[in-house]
């Protein structure tokens, strides 16, 4: 699962409010104040904000609220169903986690103007969602509309894209 504090049953996540600086939000460094669980790292806040009903209150340098997030950042139940059909579960190569154990990751993070559209979303289990946010693994949607993952150079110097074949016979 993703964050154990966040129920994701039926694709409906809990409403939480995150307060952190804009620079922290963009870089994933520093701390955020989270109503529900107290202090968490900004990286954790980014992961929560990726799929949950998070209301980000972005603060300027003087602590003034700059921006309150919008609902369309969230994957809708219909989008989650479409993702479950497309990805079959966690899309990370070699992972067999089913859709119920996954959250919808924004390939281009919404704070970087990424849109909540199927071609900007990919299903990931909690472990691989964390890996994508915290490592040099990259994910993109290939020209055929399916997600593929690019390993860090230390795993594959050629950085050849990989796909998950656990959920489908598609290659
Ligand atoms: Zn994410
Ligand atoms: Zn996974």
PDB file of N, CA and C and ligand atoms in Angstrom, residues 90 92 95 97 124-125 127-128, ligand 2:
ATOM      1  N   UNK A  90       0.454  -2.317 -10.567  1.00  0.00           N
ATOM      2  CA  UNK A  90       1.681  -1.508 -10.563  1.00  0.00           C
ATOM      3  C   UNK A  90       2.408  -1.710 -11.896  1.00  0.00           C
ATOM      4  N   UNK A  92       5.415  -0.884 -12.660  1.00  0.00           N
ATOM      5  CA  UNK A  92       6.872  -0.997 -12.568  1.00  0.00           C
ATOM      6  C   UNK A  92       7.321  -2.394 -13.006  1.00  0.00           C
ATOM      7  N   UNK A  95       6.832  -5.994 -11.086  1.00  0.00           N
ATOM      8  CA  UNK A  95       5.975  -5.900  -9.903  1.00  0.00           C
ATOM      9  C   UNK A  95       4.608  -6.499 -10.213  1.00  0.00           C
ATOM     10  N   UNK A  97       1.908  -6.200  -8.047  1.00  0.00           N
ATOM     11  CA  UNK A  97       0.891  -5.599  -7.174  1.00  0.00           C
ATOM     12  C   UNK A  97      -0.364  -5.259  -7.980  1.00  0.00           C
ATOM     13  N   UNK A 124       1.151   2.899  -9.573  1.00  0.00           N
ATOM     14  CA  UNK A 124       2.336   2.389  -8.887  1.00  0.00           C
ATOM     15  C   UNK A 124       1.944   1.930  -7.494  1.00  0.00           C
ATOM     16  N   UNK A 125       2.531   0.824  -7.041  1.00  0.00           N
ATOM     17  CA  UNK A 125       2.341   0.397  -5.659  1.00  0.00           C
ATOM     18  C   UNK A 125       3.146   1.346  -4.761  1.00  0.00           C
ATOM     19  N   UNK A 127       5.648   0.933  -2.741  1.00  0.00           N
ATOM     20  CA  UNK A 127       7.103   0.783  -2.800  1.00  0.00           C
ATOM     21  C   UNK A 127       7.669   1.451  -4.059  1.00  0.00           C
ATOM     22  N   UNK A 128       7.031   1.214  -5.189  1.00  0.00           N
ATOM     23  CA  UNK A 128       7.576   1.763  -6.436  1.00  0.00           C
ATOM     24  C   UNK A 128       7.203   3.228  -6.631  1.00  0.00           C
TER      25      UNK A 128
HETATM   26 ZN1  LIG B   2       5.184  -2.004  -7.648  1.00  0.00          ZN
END
